[in-house]
Every structure is written in C-alpha cells, then in structure tokens.
JSON list of C-alpha atoms in Angstrom, two decimals:
[
{"chain": "A", "resi": 165, "resn": "MET", "atom": "CA", "xyz": [45.27, 47.24, -53.91]},
{"chain": "A", "resi": 166, "resn": "THR", "atom": "CA", "xyz": [45.43, 49.54, -56.98]},
{"chain": "A", "resi": 167, "resn": "ARG", "atom": "CA", "xyz": [48.37, 50.19, -59.14]},
{"chain": "A", "resi": 168, "resn": "GLY", "atom": "CA", "xyz": [48.00, 53.86, -58.28]},
{"chain": "A", "resi": 169, "resn": "SER", "atom": "CA", "xyz": [48.25, 53.17, -54.50]},
{"chain": "A", "resi": 170, "resn": "GLN", "atom": "CA", "xyz": [51.34, 50.98, -54.99]},
{"chain": "A", "resi": 171, "resn": "GLU", "atom": "CA", "xyz": [53.10, 53.67, -56.91]},
{"chain": "A", "resi": 172, "resn": "ILE", "atom": "CA", "xyz": [52.35, 56.22, -54.12]},
{"chain": "A", "resi": 173, "resn": "LYS", "atom": "CA", "xyz": [53.98, 53.67, -51.63]},
{"chain": "A", "resi": 174, "resn": "VAL", "atom": "CA", "xyz": [56.99, 53.16, -53.85]},
{"chain": "A", "resi": 175, "resn": "ASN", "atom": "CA", "xyz": [57.52, 56.96, -54.26]},
{"chain": "A", "resi": 176, "resn": "THR", "atom": "CA", "xyz": [57.32, 57.36, -50.53]},
{"chain": "A", "resi": 177, "resn": "ILE", "atom": "CA", "xyz": [60.09, 54.84, -50.22]},
{"chain": "A", "resi": 178, "resn": "HIS", "atom": "CA", "xyz": [62.08, 56.63, -52.83]},
{"chain": "A", "resi": 179, "resn": "ARG", "atom": "CA", "xyz": [61.64, 60.04, -51.03]},
{"chain": "A", "resi": 180, "resn": "GLU", "atom": "CA", "xyz": [63.04, 58.41, -47.92]},
{"chain": "A", "resi": 181, "resn": "LEU", "atom": "CA", "xyz": [65.86, 56.95, -49.79]},
{"chain": "A", "resi": 182, "resn": "VAL", "atom": "CA", "xyz": [66.89, 60.25, -51.27]},
{"chain": "A", "resi": 183, "resn": "THR", "atom": "CA", "xyz": [66.79, 61.86, -47.90]},
{"chain": "A", "resi": 184, "resn": "MET", "atom": "CA", "xyz": [68.93, 59.02, -46.41]},
{"chain": "A", "resi": 185, "resn": "ALA", "atom": "CA", "xyz": [71.36, 59.53, -49.26]},
{"chain": "A", "resi": 186, "resn": "ASN", "atom": "CA", "xyz": [71.47, 63.30, -48.79]},
{"chain": "A", "resi": 187, "resn": "LEU", "atom": "CA", "xyz": [72.39, 62.71, -45.17]},
{"chain": "A", "resi": 188, "resn": "VAL", "atom": "CA", "xyz": [75.09, 60.21, -46.01]},
{"chain": "A", "resi": 189, "resn": "GLU", "atom": "CA", "xyz": [76.64, 62.61, -48.42]},
{"chain": "A", "resi": 190, "resn": "LYS", "atom": "CA", "xyz": [76.68, 65.41, -45.74]},
{"chain": "A", "resi": 191, "resn": "GLN", "atom": "CA", "xyz": [78.25, 62.90, -43.32]},
{"chain": "A", "resi": 192, "resn": "ILE", "atom": "CA", "xyz": [81.12, 62.24, -45.77]},
{"chain": "A", "resi": 193, "resn": "TYR", "atom": "CA", "xyz": [81.56, 65.79, -46.79]},
{"chain": "A", "resi": 194, "resn": "GLU", "atom": "CA", "xyz": [81.66, 66.87, -43.19]},
{"chain": "A", "resi": 195, "resn": "SER", "atom": "CA", "xyz": [84.07, 64.18, -42.14]},
{"chain": "A", "resi": 196, "resn": "MET", "atom": "CA", "xyz": [86.54, 65.34, -44.63]},
{"chain": "A", "resi": 197, "resn": "LEU", "atom": "CA", "xyz": [85.98, 68.81, -43.62]},
{"chain": "A", "resi": 198, "resn": "SER", "atom": "CA", "xyz": [86.76, 67.90, -40.10]},
{"chain": "A", "resi": 199, "resn": "LEU", "atom": "CA", "xyz": [90.05, 66.28, -41.18]},
{"chain": "A", "resi": 200, "resn": "LYS", "atom": "CA", "xyz": [90.87, 69.26, -43.35]},
{"chain": "A", "resi": 201, "resn": "ASN", "atom": "CA", "xyz": [90.30, 71.83, -40.64]},
{"chain": "A", "resi": 202, "resn": "HIS", "atom": "CA", "xyz": [91.31, 69.44, -37.79]},
{"chain": "A", "resi": 203, "resn": "ASP", "atom": "CA", "xyz": [87.93, 70.11, -36.31]},
{"chain": "A", "resi": 204, "resn": "VAL", "atom": "CA", "xyz": [87.43, 67.68, -33.46]},
{"chain": "A", "resi": 205, "resn": "GLU", "atom": "CA", "xyz": [84.10, 69.18, -32.49]},
{"chain": "A", "resi": 206, "resn": "LEU", "atom": "CA", "xyz": [82.70, 68.66, -35.91]},
{"chain": "A", "resi": 207, "resn": "ALA", "atom": "CA", "xyz": [84.03, 65.22, -35.93]},
{"chain": "A", "resi": 208, "resn": "ASN", "atom": "CA", "xyz": [82.25, 64.41, -32.78]},
{"chain": "A", "resi": 209, "resn": "LYS", "atom": "CA", "xyz": [79.07, 65.69, -34.09]},
{"chain": "A", "resi": 210, "resn": "ILE", "atom": "CA", "xyz": [79.23, 63.32, -37.37]},
{"chain": "A", "resi": 211, "resn": "ILE", "atom": "CA", "xyz": [79.83, 60.44, -34.98]},
{"chain": "A", "resi": 212, "resn": "ASN", "atom": "CA", "xyz": [76.77, 61.17, -32.89]},
{"chain": "A", "resi": 213, "resn": "ASN", "atom": "CA", "xyz": [74.68, 61.83, -36.20]},
{"chain": "A", "resi": 214, "resn": "ASP", "atom": "CA", "xyz": [75.46, 58.26, -37.11]},
{"chain": "A", "resi": 215, "resn": "ASP", "atom": "CA", "xyz": [72.50, 57.05, -35.09]},
{"chain": "A", "resi": 216, "resn": "LYS", "atom": "CA", "xyz": [70.20, 59.19, -37.45]},
{"chain": "A", "resi": 217, "resn": "VAL", "atom": "CA", "xyz": [71.45, 57.10, -40.56]},
{"chain": "A", "resi": 218, "resn": "ASP", "atom": "CA", "xyz": [70.94, 53.87, -38.68]},
{"chain": "A", "resi": 219, "resn": "GLU", "atom": "CA", "xyz": [67.45, 54.72, -37.83]},
{"chain": "A", "resi": 220, "resn": "MET", "atom": "CA", "xyz": [66.54, 55.84, -41.29]},
{"chain": "A", "resi": 221, "resn": "GLN", "atom": "CA", "xyz": [67.89, 52.46, -42.58]},
{"chain": "A", "resi": 222, "resn": "LYS", "atom": "CA", "xyz": [65.53, 50.57, -40.19]},
{"chain": "A", "resi": 223, "resn": "ILE", "atom": "CA", "xyz": [62.49, 52.65, -41.29]},
{"chain": "A", "resi": 224, "resn": "ILE", "atom": "CA", "xyz": [63.04, 52.18, -44.95]},
{"chain": "A", "resi": 225, "resn": "GLU", "atom": "CA", "xyz": [63.68, 48.55, -44.60]},
{"chain": "A", "resi": 226, "resn": "GLU", "atom": "CA", "xyz": [60.40, 48.13, -42.54]},
{"chain": "A", "resi": 227, "resn": "GLN", "atom": "CA", "xyz": [58.61, 50.11, -45.27]},
{"chain": "A", "resi": 228, "resn": "CYS", "atom": "CA", "xyz": [60.07, 47.64, -47.93]},
{"chain": "A", "resi": 229, "resn": "ILE", "atom": "CA", "xyz": [58.96, 44.49, -46.00]},
{"chain": "A", "resi": 230, "resn": "LYS", "atom": "CA", "xyz": [55.61, 45.87, -45.47]},
{"chain": "A", "resi": 231, "resn": "PHE", "atom": "CA", "xyz": [55.12, 46.75, -49.09]},
{"chain": "A", "resi": 232, "resn": "ILE", "atom": "CA", "xyz": [56.18, 43.29, -50.31]},
{"chain": "A", "resi": 233, "resn": "ALA", "atom": "CA", "xyz": [53.99, 41.57, -47.74]},
{"chain": "A", "resi": 234, "resn": "SER", "atom": "CA", "xyz": [50.84, 43.57, -48.22]},
{"chain": "A", "resi": 235, "resn": "GLU", "atom": "CA", "xyz": [50.99, 44.63, -51.88]},
{"chain": "A", "resi": 236, "resn": "GLN", "atom": "CA", "xyz": [52.15, 41.38, -53.51]},
{"chain": "A", "resi": 237, "resn": "PRO", "atom": "CA", "xyz": [53.83, 43.46, -56.28]},
{"chain": "A", "resi": 238, "resn": "LEU", "atom": "CA", "xyz": [54.48, 42.55, -59.68]},
{"chain": "A", "resi": 239, "resn": "ALA", "atom": "CA", "xyz": [58.12, 41.33, -60.68]},
{"chain": "A", "resi": 240, "resn": "THR", "atom": "CA", "xyz": [59.39, 44.86, -61.57]},
{"chain": "A", "resi": 241, "resn": "ASP", "atom": "CA", "xyz": [58.03, 46.57, -58.51]},
{"chain": "A", "resi": 242, "resn": "LEU", "atom": "CA", "xyz": [59.29, 43.62, -56.40]},
{"chain": "A", "resi": 243, "resn": "ARG", "atom": "CA", "xyz": [62.81, 44.03, -57.80]},
{"chain": "A", "resi": 244, "resn": "LYS", "atom": "CA", "xyz": [62.63, 47.83, -57.28]},
{"chain": "A", "resi": 245, "resn": "ILE", "atom": "CA", "xyz": [61.59, 47.57, -53.58]},
{"chain": "A", "resi": 246, "resn": "MET", "atom": "CA", "xyz": [63.97, 44.64, -52.87]},
{"chain": "A", "resi": 247, "resn": "THR", "atom": "CA", "xyz": [66.80, 46.82, -54.37]},
{"chain": "A", "resi": 248, "resn": "ALA", "atom": "CA", "xyz": [65.88, 49.66, -52.09]},
{"chain": "A", "resi": 249, "resn": "SER", "atom": "CA", "xyz": [66.21, 47.51, -49.10]},
{"chain": "A", "resi": 250, "resn": "LYS", "atom": "CA", "xyz": [69.83, 46.57, -50.39]},
{"chain": "A", "resi": 251, "resn": "ILE", "atom": "CA", "xyz": [70.70, 50.20, -51.19]},
{"chain": "A", "resi": 252, "resn": "VAL", "atom": "CA", "xyz": [69.97, 51.49, -47.65]},
{"chain": "A", "resi": 253, "resn": "THR", "atom": "CA", "xyz": [72.53, 48.92, -46.42]},
{"chain": "A", "resi": 254, "resn": "ASP", "atom": "CA", "xyz": [75.34, 50.11, -48.61]},
{"chain": "A", "resi": 255, "resn": "LEU", "atom": "CA", "xyz": [74.38, 53.80, -47.70]},
{"chain": "A", "resi": 256, "resn": "GLU", "atom": "CA", "xyz": [74.60, 53.00, -44.03]},
{"chain": "A", "resi": 257, "resn": "ARG", "atom": "CA", "xyz": [78.19, 51.49, -44.50]},
{"chain": "A", "resi": 258, "resn": "MET", "atom": "CA", "xyz": [79.14, 54.60, -46.28]},
{"chain": "A", "resi": 259, "resn": "ALA", "atom": "CA", "xyz": [78.05, 56.51, -43.31]},
{"chain": "A", "resi": 260, "resn": "ASP", "atom": "CA", "xyz": [80.12, 54.04, -41.09]},
{"chain": "A", "resi": 261, "resn": "HIS", "atom": "CA", "xyz": [83.19, 54.91, -43.14]},
{"chain": "A", "resi": 262, "resn": "ALA", "atom": "CA", "xyz": [82.57, 58.65, -42.50]},
{"chain": "A", "resi": 263, "resn": "VAL", "atom": "CA", "xyz": [82.55, 57.87, -38.85]},
{"chain": "A", "resi": 264, "resn": "ASP", "atom": "CA", "xyz": [85.86, 56.01, -39.41]},
{"chain": "A", "resi": 265, "resn": "ILE", "atom": "CA", "xyz": [87.34, 59.00, -41.02]},
{"chain": "A", "resi": 266, "resn": "CYS", "atom": "CA", "xyz": [86.21, 61.22, -38.03]},
{"chain": "A", "resi": 267, "resn": "LYS", "atom": "CA", "xyz": [88.02, 58.77, -35.57]},
{"chain": "A", "resi": 268, "resn": "LEU", "atom": "CA", "xyz": [91.07, 59.28, -37.66]},
{"chain": "A", "resi": 269, "resn": "THR", "atom": "CA", "xyz": [90.66, 62.97, -37.65]},
{"chain": "A", "resi": 270, "resn": "LYS", "atom": "CA", "xyz": [91.03, 63.02, -33.88]},
{"chain": "A", "resi": 271, "resn": "LYS", "atom": "CA", "xyz": [94.30, 61.09, -34.31]},
{"chain": "A", "resi": 272, "resn": "ILE", "atom": "CA", "xyz": [95.78, 63.09, -36.99]},
{"chain": "A", "resi": 273, "resn": "GLY", "atom": "CA", "xyz": [94.85, 66.70, -35.76]},
{"chain": "A", "resi": 274, "resn": "ALA", "atom": "CA", "xyz": [96.80, 69.62, -37.22]},
{"chain": "A", "resi": 275, "resn": "ASN", "atom": "CA", "xyz": [99.59, 67.18, -38.39]},
{"chain": "A", "resi": 276, "resn": "ILE", "atom": "CA", "xyz": [97.65, 66.84, -41.58]},
{"chain": "A", "resi": 277, "resn": "ASN", "atom": "CA", "xyz": [99.16, 70.08, -42.66]},
{"chain": "A", "resi": 278, "resn": "LEU", "atom": "CA", "xyz": [102.57, 68.31, -42.85]},
{"chain": "A", "resi": 279, "resn": "PHE", "atom": "CA", "xyz": [101.35, 66.45, -45.88]},
{"chain": "A", "resi": 280, "resn": "LYS", "atom": "CA", "xyz": [100.68, 69.63, -48.17]},
{"chain": "A", "resi": 281, "resn": "LYS", "atom": "CA", "xyz": [102.08, 67.94, -51.37]},
{"chain": "A", "resi": 282, "resn": "SER", "atom": "CA", "xyz": [99.18, 65.33, -51.15]},
{"chain": "A", "resi": 283, "resn": "LEU", "atom": "CA", "xyz": [96.25, 67.15, -49.81]},
{"chain": "A", "resi": 284, "resn": "GLU", "atom": "CA", "xyz": [94.56, 68.77, -53.00]},
{"chain": "A", "resi": 285, "resn": "PRO", "atom": "CA", "xyz": [94.11, 65.38, -54.80]},
{"chain": "A", "resi": 286, "resn": "LEU", "atom": "CA", "xyz": [92.66, 63.95, -51.35]},
{"chain": "A", "resi": 287, "resn": "TRP", "atom": "CA", "xyz": [89.96, 66.64, -51.17]},
{"chain": "A", "resi": 288, "resn": "GLU", "atom": "CA", "xyz": [89.30, 66.12, -54.92]},
{"chain": "A", "resi": 289, "resn": "MET", "atom": "CA", "xyz": [88.95, 62.41, -54.50]},
{"chain": "A", "resi": 290, "resn": "GLU", "atom": "CA", "xyz": [86.32, 62.98, -51.74]},
{"chain": "A", "resi": 291, "resn": "LYS", "atom": "CA", "xyz": [84.29, 65.30, -53.98]},
{"chain": "A", "resi": 292, "resn": "LYS", "atom": "CA", "xyz": [84.20, 62.91, -56.84]},
{"chain": "A", "resi": 293, "resn": "VAL", "atom": "CA", "xyz": [83.18, 60.04, -54.52]},
{"chain": "A", "resi": 294, "resn": "ARG", "atom": "CA", "xyz": [80.28, 62.13, -53.08]},
{"chain": "A", "resi": 295, "resn": "ASP", "atom": "CA", "xyz": [79.09, 63.25, -56.46]},
{"chain": "A", "resi": 296, "resn": "MET", "atom": "CA", "xyz": [78.78, 59.65, -57.57]},
{"chain": "A", "resi": 297, "resn": "ILE", "atom": "CA", "xyz": [76.34, 58.88, -54.69]},
{"chain": "A", "resi": 298, "resn": "GLY", "atom": "CA", "xyz": [73.80, 61.37, -55.83]},
{"chain": "A", "resi": 299, "resn": "LEU", "atom": "CA", "xyz": [74.08, 60.17, -59.32]},
{"chain": "A", "resi": 300, "resn": "ALA", "atom": "CA", "xyz": [73.68, 56.70, -58.30]},
{"chain": "A", "resi": 301, "resn": "ILE", "atom": "CA", "xyz": [70.52, 57.23, -56.54]},
{"chain": "A", "resi": 302, "resn": "ASN", "atom": "CA", "xyz": [69.11, 59.19, -59.35]},
{"chain": "A", "resi": 303, "resn": "SER", "atom": "CA", "xyz": [69.93, 56.41, -61.80]},
{"chain": "A", "resi": 304, "resn": "TYR", "atom": "CA", "xyz": [68.18, 53.90, -59.60]},
{"chain": "A", "resi": 305, "resn": "ILE", "atom": "CA", "xyz": [65.06, 55.97, -59.17]},
{"chain": "A", "resi": 306, "resn": "ASN", "atom": "CA", "xyz": [64.82, 56.79, -62.73]},
{"chain": "A", "resi": 307, "resn": "ASN", "atom": "CA", "xyz": [65.71, 53.19, -63.92]},
{"chain": "A", "resi": 308, "resn": "ASP", "atom": "CA", "xyz": [68.60, 54.63, -65.91]},
{"chain": "A", "resi": 309, "resn": "GLU", "atom": "CA", "xyz": [70.66, 51.67, -66.70]},
{"chain": "A", "resi": 310, "resn": "GLU", "atom": "CA", "xyz": [73.08, 53.65, -69.05]},
{"chain": "A", "resi": 311, "resn": "MET", "atom": "CA", "xyz": [73.92, 56.16, -66.39]},
{"chain": "A", "resi": 312, "resn": "ALA", "atom": "CA", "xyz": [74.57, 53.31, -64.04]},
{"chain": "A", "resi": 313, "resn": "TYR", "atom": "CA", "xyz": [77.26, 52.03, -66.21]},
{"chain": "A", "resi": 314, "resn": "LYS", "atom": "CA", "xyz": [78.69, 55.57, -66.71]},
{"chain": "A", "resi": 315, "resn": "ILE", "atom": "CA", "xyz": [79.06, 55.89, -62.87]},
{"chain": "A", "resi": 316, "resn": "CYS", "atom": "CA", "xyz": [80.95, 52.91, -62.56]},
{"chain": "A", "resi": 317, "resn": "LYS", "atom": "CA", "xyz": [83.46, 54.14, -65.02]},
{"chain": "A", "resi": 318, "resn": "ARG", "atom": "CA", "xyz": [83.97, 57.01, -62.62]},
{"chain": "A", "resi": 319, "resn": "ASP", "atom": "CA", "xyz": [84.91, 54.46, -60.10]},
{"chain": "A", "resi": 320, "resn": "ASP", "atom": "CA", "xyz": [88.16, 53.71, -62.12]},
{"chain": "A", "resi": 321, "resn": "GLU", "atom": "CA", "xyz": [89.15, 57.45, -61.51]},
{"chain": "A", "resi": 322, "resn": "ILE", "atom": "CA", "xyz": [88.69, 56.83, -57.59]},
{"chain": "A", "resi": 323, "resn": "ASP", "atom": "CA", "xyz": [90.83, 53.73, -57.92]},
{"chain": "A", "resi": 324, "resn": "SER", "atom": "CA", "xyz": [93.42, 55.81, -59.71]},
{"chain": "A", "resi": 325, "resn": "PHE", "atom": "CA", "xyz": [93.40, 58.66, -56.97]},
{"chain": "A", "resi": 326, "resn": "TYR", "atom": "CA", "xyz": [93.73, 55.76, -54.38]},
{"chain": "A", "resi": 327, "resn": "LYS", "atom": "CA", "xyz": [96.75, 54.31, -56.06]},
{"chain": "A", "resi": 328, "resn": "SER", "atom": "CA", "xyz": [98.55, 57.68, -56.60]},
{"chain": "A", "resi": 329, "resn": "LEU", "atom": "CA", "xyz": [97.73, 58.95, -52.94]},
{"chain": "A", "resi": 330, "resn": "PHE", "atom": "CA", "xyz": [98.74, 55.73, -51.51]},
{"chain": "A", "resi": 331, "resn": "ALA", "atom": "CA", "xyz": [102.27, 56.00, -53.35]},
{"chain": "A", "resi": 332, "resn": "GLU", "atom": "CA", "xyz": [102.62, 59.71, -52.41]},
{"chain": "A", "resi": 333, "resn": "PHE", "atom": "CA", "xyz": [101.86, 59.20, -48.64]},
{"chain": "A", "resi": 334, "resn": "VAL", "atom": "CA", "xyz": [104.28, 56.24, -48.40]},
{"chain": "A", "resi": 335, "resn": "LYS", "atom": "CA", "xyz": [106.94, 58.35, -50.14]},
{"chain": "A", "resi": 336, "resn": "GLU", "atom": "CA", "xyz": [106.29, 61.17, -47.71]},
{"chain": "A", "resi": 337, "resn": "MET", "atom": "CA", "xyz": [106.66, 58.70, -44.63]},
{"chain": "A", "resi": 338, "resn": "LYS", "atom": "CA", "xyz": [109.88, 57.33, -45.97]},
{"chain": "A", "resi": 339, "resn": "ASP", "atom": "CA", "xyz": [111.38, 60.74, -46.49]},
{"chain": "A", "resi": 340, "resn": "ASP", "atom": "CA", "xyz": [110.38, 61.81, -42.84]},
{"chain": "A", "resi": 341, "resn": "GLU", "atom": "CA", "xyz": [109.81, 59.03, -40.31]},
{"chain": "A", "resi": 342, "resn": "ARG", "atom": "CA", "xyz": [108.05, 61.30, -37.96]},
{"chain": "A", "resi": 343, "resn": "LEU", "atom": "CA", "xyz": [105.08, 61.35, -40.33]},
{"chain": "A", "resi": 344, "resn": "THR", "atom": "CA", "xyz": [104.63, 57.62, -40.07]},
{"chain": "A", "resi": 345, "resn": "GLU", "atom": "CA", "xyz": [101.70, 57.45, -37.58]},
{"chain": "A", "resi": 346, "resn": "GLN", "atom": "CA", "xyz": [99.67, 60.29, -39.35]},
{"chain": "A", "resi": 347, "resn": "GLY", "atom": "CA", "xyz": [100.55, 58.78, -42.76]},
{"chain": "A", "resi": 348, "resn": "ILE", "atom": "CA", "xyz": [99.31, 55.50, -41.92]},
{"chain": "A", "resi": 349, "resn": "SER", "atom": "CA", "xyz": [96.08, 57.30, -40.73]},
{"chain": "A", "resi": 350, "resn": "LEU", "atom": "CA", "xyz": [95.76, 58.82, -44.12]},
{"chain": "A", "resi": 351, "resn": "LEU", "atom": "CA", "xyz": [96.32, 55.67, -45.92]},
{"chain": "A", "resi": 352, "resn": "PHE", "atom": "CA", "xyz": [93.19, 54.37, -44.01]},
{"chain": "A", "resi": 353, "resn": "VAL", "atom": "CA", "xyz": [91.38, 57.53, -45.01]},
{"chain": "A", "resi": 354, "resn": "ILE", "atom": "CA", "xyz": [91.73, 57.04, -48.74]},
{"chain": "A", "resi": 355, "resn": "ARG", "atom": "CA", "xyz": [90.94, 53.34, -48.34]},
{"chain": "A", "resi": 356, "resn": "TYR", "atom": "CA", "xyz": [87.48, 54.31, -46.79]},
{"chain": "A", "resi": 357, "resn": "LEU", "atom": "CA", "xyz": [86.96, 56.71, -49.68]},
{"chain": "A", "resi": 358, "resn": "GLU", "atom": "CA", "xyz": [87.85, 53.93, -52.08]},
{"chain": "A", "resi": 359, "resn": "ARG", "atom": "CA", "xyz": [85.41, 51.67, -50.38]},
{"chain": "A", "resi": 360, "resn": "ILE", "atom": "CA", "xyz": [82.71, 54.26, -50.67]},
{"chain": "A", "resi": 361, "resn": "GLY", "atom": "CA", "xyz": [83.23, 54.21, -54.35]},
{"chain": "A", "resi": 362, "resn": "ASP", "atom": "CA", "xyz": [82.95, 50.43, -54.48]},
{"chain": "A", "resi": 363, "resn": "ARG", "atom": "CA", "xyz": [79.52, 50.68, -52.57]},
{"chain": "A", "resi": 364, "resn": "VAL", "atom": "CA", "xyz": [78.46, 53.19, -55.17]},
{"chain": "A", "resi": 365, "resn": "THR", "atom": "CA", "xyz": [79.18, 50.54, -57.76]},
{"chain": "A", "resi": 366, "resn": "ASN", "atom": "CA", "xyz": [76.98, 48.25, -55.77]},
{"chain": "A", "resi": 367, "resn": "ILE", "atom": "CA", "xyz": [74.01, 50.51, -56.24]},
{"chain": "A", "resi": 368, "resn": "CYS", "atom": "CA", "xyz": [74.55, 50.69, -59.77]},
{"chain": "A", "resi": 369, "resn": "GLU", "atom": "CA", "xyz": [74.60, 46.93, -60.07]},
{"chain": "A", "resi": 370, "resn": "PHE", "atom": "CA", "xyz": [71.23, 46.97, -58.10]},
{"chain": "A", "resi": 371, "resn": "THR", "atom": "CA", "xyz": [69.99, 49.49, -60.72]},
{"chain": "A", "resi": 372, "resn": "VAL", "atom": "CA", "xyz": [70.87, 47.42, -63.71]},
{"chain": "A", "resi": 373, "resn": "TYR", "atom": "CA", "xyz": [69.20, 44.38, -61.87]},
{"chain": "A", "resi": 374, "resn": "THR", "atom": "CA", "xyz": [66.07, 46.33, -61.31]},
{"chain": "A", "resi": 375, "resn": "LYS", "atom": "CA", "xyz": [65.76, 47.10, -64.97]},
{"chain": "A", "resi": 376, "resn": "SER", "atom": "CA", "xyz": [66.92, 43.81, -66.57]},
{"chain": "A", "resi": 377, "resn": "GLY", "atom": "CA", "xyz": [66.24, 41.18, -63.89]},
{"chain": "A", "resi": 378, "resn": "SER", "atom": "CA", "xyz": [69.94, 40.06, -64.19]},
{"chain": "A", "resi": 379, "resn": "TYR", "atom": "CA", "xyz": [72.94, 40.69, -61.94]},
{"chain": "A", "resi": 380, "resn": "VAL", "atom": "CA", "xyz": [76.12, 41.99, -63.23]},
{"chain": "A", "resi": 381, "resn": "ASP", "atom": "CA", "xyz": [79.50, 42.52, -61.68]},
{"chain": "A", "resi": 382, "resn": "LEU", "atom": "CA", "xyz": [80.45, 46.18, -62.30]},
{"chain": "A", "resi": 383, "resn": "ASN", "atom": "CA", "xyz": [83.42, 46.00, -59.82]},
{"chain": "A", "resi": 384, "resn": "GLU", "atom": "CA", "xyz": [85.51, 44.04, -62.40]}
]
C-alpha cells in the first residue's frame, strides 16, 4: 500500500475523531445547560444521545484495528493510530460524565437557583473544560507537543475551580441544611467536570507520545 493511500486513511480516522469530539463537547455543553435551566427534557435527550457517542467509538476503534492489520504502518503512523484508539476511549468517558450530570439535573431541578453565589464560577469552569477538549484534539492532529503541554497547564485552573467551588458549596450547605441534598449533587457535578479535565490531560499525554515515542505523566 502506498504512503499516499495510508495518509488518506489516517486523515479519514482523524475526521471521524474530530466529529466525535465535537459531539462530546456538545453533550457536555447541553448537560450543563440543562442543569442551568433545570430542563429535564434536554437532559433526557442528552442521555439518549449517548448511544451515538458509543457507536462512534466502536467505528473509530474498528478503523484503527483494520488500518494496523492491513497497512503495516511505520512507527510514527502506528503510534498515531494507536493513540487515536485510546483518545476515543477518553472521549466516550467524557460523554458518560455528561450523562451523569444530566441524571443529577433531574434530581436538583429548580433548586439550583438556591446556590446563586456559586453558579457563575460553575458555568465558567464548564466553558474552560469544554474549550480544552477542542484544543487537545487539534494538538493531537497537528502533532503539536508544545500546545499539549500548554493545555495541561490549563488543567491547573480547572483544579482551582474545583477546590473553590467545593469549599463554597460545603459552606452553603452548612449555612442552610435544607440545601444538603442538592449541594451534594453539585459536588458530584464539579467532580465530573474535574474528571473531564483530567481526561483532556490524557489526550495531551497521548499527543506527546505520538511525537516523541515516550510516555509522560502530565497529571502530576
């Protein structure tokens, strides 16, 4: 098989990967929108859409396996395709966290408005996490190792949001015990967002591996 035909197949896998990442970003955005607007109908739609993410994961994984088996790629392309098969796993798990948030939306409902002090940083945290996903996928496709390291530094911001929101929600629950159930649910929401940030860091680690052939731990 010619080098040109291999590049075409690699680019096809990359396009599928970008499409999946865009869907996952949308799932996360709409999960938080459903929480913000206590929109149970939207939450149910996102939960049902999770099957689409799962199906895209299977398709891309199959394409990666077929490519490795039939093309006998050189080391760089082999790492690139192996990395793609790992990235889709992290994307699928991000989408699972969006579903988790939707399930909590149905429990919290309009009571989220009782936490007015903490809500603006919560929406800002979600936006920053979501922006990181697109940047991480671009850094992988473009073999941009430098960008991968920069994105990981953004994860420190997400961790800071998590710590400050955790403290604020706990304080509000202590001040008003009636908020305990909803407050605990919101603690899970910020935990899921923090975990999505960690999974973006995983993608950045894969990008560095693709470029250098060495694994680095960027979650330290």
